[in-house]
mmCIF file of C-alpha atoms in Angstrom:
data_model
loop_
_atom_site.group_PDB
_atom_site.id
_atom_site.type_symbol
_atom_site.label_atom_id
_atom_site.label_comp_id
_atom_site.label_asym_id
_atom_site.label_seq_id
_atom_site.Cartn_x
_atom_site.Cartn_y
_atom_site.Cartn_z
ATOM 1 C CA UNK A 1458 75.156 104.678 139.966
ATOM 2 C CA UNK A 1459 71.683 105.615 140.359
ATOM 3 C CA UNK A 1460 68.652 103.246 138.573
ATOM 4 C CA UNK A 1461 67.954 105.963 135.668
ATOM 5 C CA UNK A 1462 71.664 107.123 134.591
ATOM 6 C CA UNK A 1463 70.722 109.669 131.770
ATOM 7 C CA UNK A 1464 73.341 112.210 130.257
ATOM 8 C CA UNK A 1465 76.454 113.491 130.394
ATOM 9 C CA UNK A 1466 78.764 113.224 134.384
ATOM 10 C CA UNK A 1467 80.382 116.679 133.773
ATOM 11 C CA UNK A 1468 79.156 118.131 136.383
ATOM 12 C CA UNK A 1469 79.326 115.994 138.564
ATOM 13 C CA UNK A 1470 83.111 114.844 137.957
ATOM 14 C CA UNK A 1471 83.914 118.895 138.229
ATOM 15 C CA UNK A 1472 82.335 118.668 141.394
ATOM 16 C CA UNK A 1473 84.508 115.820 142.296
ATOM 17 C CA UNK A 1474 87.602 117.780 140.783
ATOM 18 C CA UNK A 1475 86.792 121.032 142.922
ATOM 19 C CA UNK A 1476 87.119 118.581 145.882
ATOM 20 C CA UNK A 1477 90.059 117.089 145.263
ATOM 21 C CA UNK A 1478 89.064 113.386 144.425
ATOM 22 C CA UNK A 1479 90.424 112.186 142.066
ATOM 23 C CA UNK A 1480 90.921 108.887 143.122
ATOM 24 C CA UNK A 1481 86.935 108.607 142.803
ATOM 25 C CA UNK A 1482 87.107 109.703 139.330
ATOM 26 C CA UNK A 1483 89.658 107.487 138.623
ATOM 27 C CA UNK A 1484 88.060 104.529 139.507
ATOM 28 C CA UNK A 1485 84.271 106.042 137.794
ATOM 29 C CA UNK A 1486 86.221 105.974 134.498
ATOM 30 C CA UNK A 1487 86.808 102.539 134.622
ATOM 31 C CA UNK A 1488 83.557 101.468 135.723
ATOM 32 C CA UNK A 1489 81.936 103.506 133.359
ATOM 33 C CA UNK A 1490 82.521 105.207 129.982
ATOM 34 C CA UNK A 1491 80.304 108.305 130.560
ATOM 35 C CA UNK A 1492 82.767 109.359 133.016
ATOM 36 C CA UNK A 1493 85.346 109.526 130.526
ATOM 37 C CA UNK A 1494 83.034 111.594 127.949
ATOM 38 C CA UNK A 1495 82.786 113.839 130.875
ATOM 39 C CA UNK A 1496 85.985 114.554 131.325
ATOM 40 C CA UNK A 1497 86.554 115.539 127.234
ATOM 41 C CA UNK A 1498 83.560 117.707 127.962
ATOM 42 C CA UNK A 1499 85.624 119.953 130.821
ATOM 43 C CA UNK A 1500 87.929 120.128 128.324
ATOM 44 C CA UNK A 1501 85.350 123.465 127.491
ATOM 45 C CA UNK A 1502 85.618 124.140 130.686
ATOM 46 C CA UNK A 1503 85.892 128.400 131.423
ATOM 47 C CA UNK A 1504 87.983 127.273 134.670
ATOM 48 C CA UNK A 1505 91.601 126.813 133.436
ATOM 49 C CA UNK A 1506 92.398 124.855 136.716
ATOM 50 C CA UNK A 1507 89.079 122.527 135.415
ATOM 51 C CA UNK A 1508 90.806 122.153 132.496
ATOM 52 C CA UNK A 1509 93.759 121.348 133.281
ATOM 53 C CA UNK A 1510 93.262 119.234 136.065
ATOM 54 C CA UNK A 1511 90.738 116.860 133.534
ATOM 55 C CA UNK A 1512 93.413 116.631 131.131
ATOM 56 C CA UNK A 1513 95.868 115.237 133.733
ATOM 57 C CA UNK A 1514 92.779 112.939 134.629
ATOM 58 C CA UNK A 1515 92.785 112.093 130.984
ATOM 59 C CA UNK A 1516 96.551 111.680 131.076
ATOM 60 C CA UNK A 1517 96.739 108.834 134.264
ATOM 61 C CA UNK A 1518 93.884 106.949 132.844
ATOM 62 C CA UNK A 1519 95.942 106.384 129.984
ATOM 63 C CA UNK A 1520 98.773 105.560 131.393
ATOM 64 C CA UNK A 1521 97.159 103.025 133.545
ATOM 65 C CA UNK A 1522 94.579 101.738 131.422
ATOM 66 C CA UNK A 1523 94.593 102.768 127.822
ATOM 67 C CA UNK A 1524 92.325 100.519 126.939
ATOM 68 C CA UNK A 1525 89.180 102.867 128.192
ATOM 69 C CA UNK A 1526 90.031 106.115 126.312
ATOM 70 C CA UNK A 1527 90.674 104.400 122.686
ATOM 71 C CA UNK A 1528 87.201 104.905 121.286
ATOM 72 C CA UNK A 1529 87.686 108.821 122.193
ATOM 73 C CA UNK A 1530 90.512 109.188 120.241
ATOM 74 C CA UNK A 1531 89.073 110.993 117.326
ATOM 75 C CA UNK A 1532 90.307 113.874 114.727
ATOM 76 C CA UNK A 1533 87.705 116.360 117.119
ATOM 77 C CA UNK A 1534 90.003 114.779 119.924
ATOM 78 C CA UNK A 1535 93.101 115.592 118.278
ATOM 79 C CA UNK A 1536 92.373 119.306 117.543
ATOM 80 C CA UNK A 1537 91.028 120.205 120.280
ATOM 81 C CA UNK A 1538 94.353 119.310 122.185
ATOM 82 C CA UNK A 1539 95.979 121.025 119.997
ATOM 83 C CA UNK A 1540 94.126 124.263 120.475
ATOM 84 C CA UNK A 1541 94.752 123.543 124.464
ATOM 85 C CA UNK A 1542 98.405 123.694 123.579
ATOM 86 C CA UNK A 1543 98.154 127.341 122.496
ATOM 87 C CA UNK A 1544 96.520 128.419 126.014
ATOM 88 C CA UNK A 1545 97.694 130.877 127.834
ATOM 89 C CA UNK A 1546 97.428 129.013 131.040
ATOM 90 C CA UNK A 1547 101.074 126.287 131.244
ATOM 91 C CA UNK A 1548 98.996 123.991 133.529
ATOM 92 C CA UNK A 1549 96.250 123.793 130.229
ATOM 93 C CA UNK A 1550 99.202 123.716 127.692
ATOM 94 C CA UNK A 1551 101.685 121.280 129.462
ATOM 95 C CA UNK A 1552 98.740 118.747 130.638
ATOM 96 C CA UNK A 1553 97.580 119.044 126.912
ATOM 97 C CA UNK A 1554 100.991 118.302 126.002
ATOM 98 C CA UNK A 1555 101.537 115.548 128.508
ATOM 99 C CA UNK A 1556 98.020 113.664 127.788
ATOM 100 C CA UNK A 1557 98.849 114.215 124.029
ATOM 101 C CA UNK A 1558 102.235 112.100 124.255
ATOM 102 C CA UNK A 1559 100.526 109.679 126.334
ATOM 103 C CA UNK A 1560 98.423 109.029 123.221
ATOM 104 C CA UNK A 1561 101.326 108.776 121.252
ATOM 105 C CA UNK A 1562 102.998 106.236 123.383
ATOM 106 C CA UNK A 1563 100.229 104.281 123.564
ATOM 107 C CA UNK A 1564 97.966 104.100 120.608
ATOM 108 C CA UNK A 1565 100.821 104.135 117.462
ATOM 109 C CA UNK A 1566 97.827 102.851 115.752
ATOM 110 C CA UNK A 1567 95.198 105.519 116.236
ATOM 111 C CA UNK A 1568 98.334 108.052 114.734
ATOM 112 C CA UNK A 1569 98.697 105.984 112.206
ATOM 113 C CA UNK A 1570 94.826 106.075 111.432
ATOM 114 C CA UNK A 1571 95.224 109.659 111.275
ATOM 115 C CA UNK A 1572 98.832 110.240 109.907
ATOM 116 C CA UNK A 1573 97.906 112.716 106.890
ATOM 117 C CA UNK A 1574 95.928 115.126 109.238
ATOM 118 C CA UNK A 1575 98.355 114.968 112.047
ATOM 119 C CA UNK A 1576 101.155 115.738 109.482
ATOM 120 C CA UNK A 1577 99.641 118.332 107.945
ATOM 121 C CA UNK A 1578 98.290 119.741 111.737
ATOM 122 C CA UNK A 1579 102.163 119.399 113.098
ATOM 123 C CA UNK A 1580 103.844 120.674 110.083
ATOM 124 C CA UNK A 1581 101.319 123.435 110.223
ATOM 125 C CA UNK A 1582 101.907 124.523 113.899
ATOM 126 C CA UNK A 1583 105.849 123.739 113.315
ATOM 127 C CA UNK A 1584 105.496 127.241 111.575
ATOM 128 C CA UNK A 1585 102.736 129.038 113.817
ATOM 129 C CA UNK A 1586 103.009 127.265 117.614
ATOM 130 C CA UNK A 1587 104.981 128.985 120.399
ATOM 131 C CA UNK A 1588 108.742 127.358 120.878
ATOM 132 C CA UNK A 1589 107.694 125.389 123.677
ATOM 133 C CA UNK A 1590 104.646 124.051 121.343
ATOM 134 C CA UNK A 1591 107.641 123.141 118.204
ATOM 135 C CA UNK A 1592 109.718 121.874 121.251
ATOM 136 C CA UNK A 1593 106.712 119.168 121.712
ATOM 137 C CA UNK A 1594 106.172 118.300 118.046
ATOM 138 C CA UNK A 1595 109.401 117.921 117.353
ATOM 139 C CA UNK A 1596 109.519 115.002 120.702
ATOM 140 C CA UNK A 1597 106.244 113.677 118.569
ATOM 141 C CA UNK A 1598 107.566 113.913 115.255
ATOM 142 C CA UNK A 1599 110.260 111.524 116.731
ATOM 143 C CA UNK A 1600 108.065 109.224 118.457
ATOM 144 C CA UNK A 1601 106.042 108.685 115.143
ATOM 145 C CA UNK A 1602 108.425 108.533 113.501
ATOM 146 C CA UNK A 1603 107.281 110.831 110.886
ATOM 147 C CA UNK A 1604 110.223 110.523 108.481
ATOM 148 C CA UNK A 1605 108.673 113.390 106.048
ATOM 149 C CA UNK A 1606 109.116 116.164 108.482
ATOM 150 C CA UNK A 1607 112.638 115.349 108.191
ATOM 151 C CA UNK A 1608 113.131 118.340 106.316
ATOM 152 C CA UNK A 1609 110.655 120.384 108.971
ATOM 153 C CA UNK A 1610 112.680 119.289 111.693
ATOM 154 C CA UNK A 1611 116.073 120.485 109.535
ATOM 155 C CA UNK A 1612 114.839 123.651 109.807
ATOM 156 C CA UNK A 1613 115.410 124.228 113.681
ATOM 157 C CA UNK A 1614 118.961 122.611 113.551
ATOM 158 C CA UNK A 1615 120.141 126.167 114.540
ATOM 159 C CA UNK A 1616 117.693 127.457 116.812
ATOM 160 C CA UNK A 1617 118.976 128.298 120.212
ATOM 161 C CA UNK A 1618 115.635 129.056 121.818
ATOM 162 C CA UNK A 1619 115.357 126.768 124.735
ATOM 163 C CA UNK A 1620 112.033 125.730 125.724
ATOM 164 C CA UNK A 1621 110.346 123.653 129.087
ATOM 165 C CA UNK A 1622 108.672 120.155 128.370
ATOM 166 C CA UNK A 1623 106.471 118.295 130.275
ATOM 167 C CA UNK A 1624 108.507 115.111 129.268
ATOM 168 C CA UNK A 1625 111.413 114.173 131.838
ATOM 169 C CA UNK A 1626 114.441 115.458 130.560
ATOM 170 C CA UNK A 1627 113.423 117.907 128.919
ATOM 171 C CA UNK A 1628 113.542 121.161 131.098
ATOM 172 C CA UNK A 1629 115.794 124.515 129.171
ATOM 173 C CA UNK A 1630 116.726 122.370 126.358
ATOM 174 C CA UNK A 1631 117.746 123.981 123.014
ATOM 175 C CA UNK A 1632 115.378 123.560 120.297
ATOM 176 C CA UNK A 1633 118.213 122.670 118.341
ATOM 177 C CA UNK A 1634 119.197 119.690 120.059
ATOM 178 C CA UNK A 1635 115.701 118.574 120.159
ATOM 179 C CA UNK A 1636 116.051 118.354 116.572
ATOM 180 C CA UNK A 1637 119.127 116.412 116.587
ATOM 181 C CA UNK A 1638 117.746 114.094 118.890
ATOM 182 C CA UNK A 1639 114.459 114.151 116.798
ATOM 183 C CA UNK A 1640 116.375 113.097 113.346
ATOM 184 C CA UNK A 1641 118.538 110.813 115.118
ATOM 185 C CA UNK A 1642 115.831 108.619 115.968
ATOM 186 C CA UNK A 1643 114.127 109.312 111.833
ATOM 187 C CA UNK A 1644 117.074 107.896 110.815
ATOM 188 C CA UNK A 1645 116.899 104.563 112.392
#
């Protein structure tokens, strides 16, 4: 790190992306926190394979040291993953998907911080997101254990579309039993 660090590491950490090290930036974002900002930034990224590579970044960071993304986690944060969901690209929407549940796992606290507008975000997309997207938010809704989209999560009890998750075990699985699965755990 040079005498006079000044600004935002976007560039450079794309640079490091388009090279393949990612061990580098791995170890940058837990030395230092601008790193990390850059990485949200390349979330803007007009390179889908940017994108989606930061947001797996994002995603192994938190799994292996959650403490360095909390301060990021933000309501700006939170919609702008879920407008990565709705991508056309799968490698954008699944690592958006995958970093998102990382959150979840990790930080029940920042959810809870922001349960109204994540209830009112998933109930919203429950209606409007592709199947794979409602496949997600109804893992998420079960995770959070958001007991008042019980009734939400009713309404798919029948639905045979399958969808593909990013989550292990969840590859061709009937929305329906996602559900199941989903109120199962709300009922606990």
């Amino acid at each position: 790190m040079g005498f006079l660090s000044f600004g935002s590491r976007k560039d450079k950490i794309k640079k490091l992306i388009e090279e393949e090290r990612f061990d580098e930036v791995m170890r940058q974002a837990l030395k230092d926190k601008k790193t990390i900002q850059g990485l949200l930034e390349l979330l803007d990224d007009g390179n889908p394979g940017i994108v989606g590579d930061a947001l797996l970044l994002l995603t192994n960071i938190t799994r292996d040291n959650p403490s360095v993304i909390r301060e990021y986690l933000t309501p700006e944060t939170f919609k702008k993953l879920l407008s990565l969901m709705e991508r056309r690209s799968p490698y954008v929407r699944e690592n958006a998907m995958l970093f998102s549940y990382e959150i979840v796992r990790n930080f029940p606290e920042v959810t809870e911080q922001y349960r109204d507008w994540i209830v009112n975000a998933v109930r919203r997309e429950l209606k409007e997101g592709t199947k794979d997207q409602k496949g997600f938010l109804l893992v998420v809704i079960g995770e959070l254990g958001f007991r008042e989209l019980a009734p939400d999560v009713e309404a798919f009890l029948n639905v045979e579309d399958k969808v593909i998750l990013p989550i292990e075990g969840k590859k061709w699985v009937p929305l329906k039993d996602i559900a199941k699965e989903t109120l199962e755990k709300l009922s606990l």
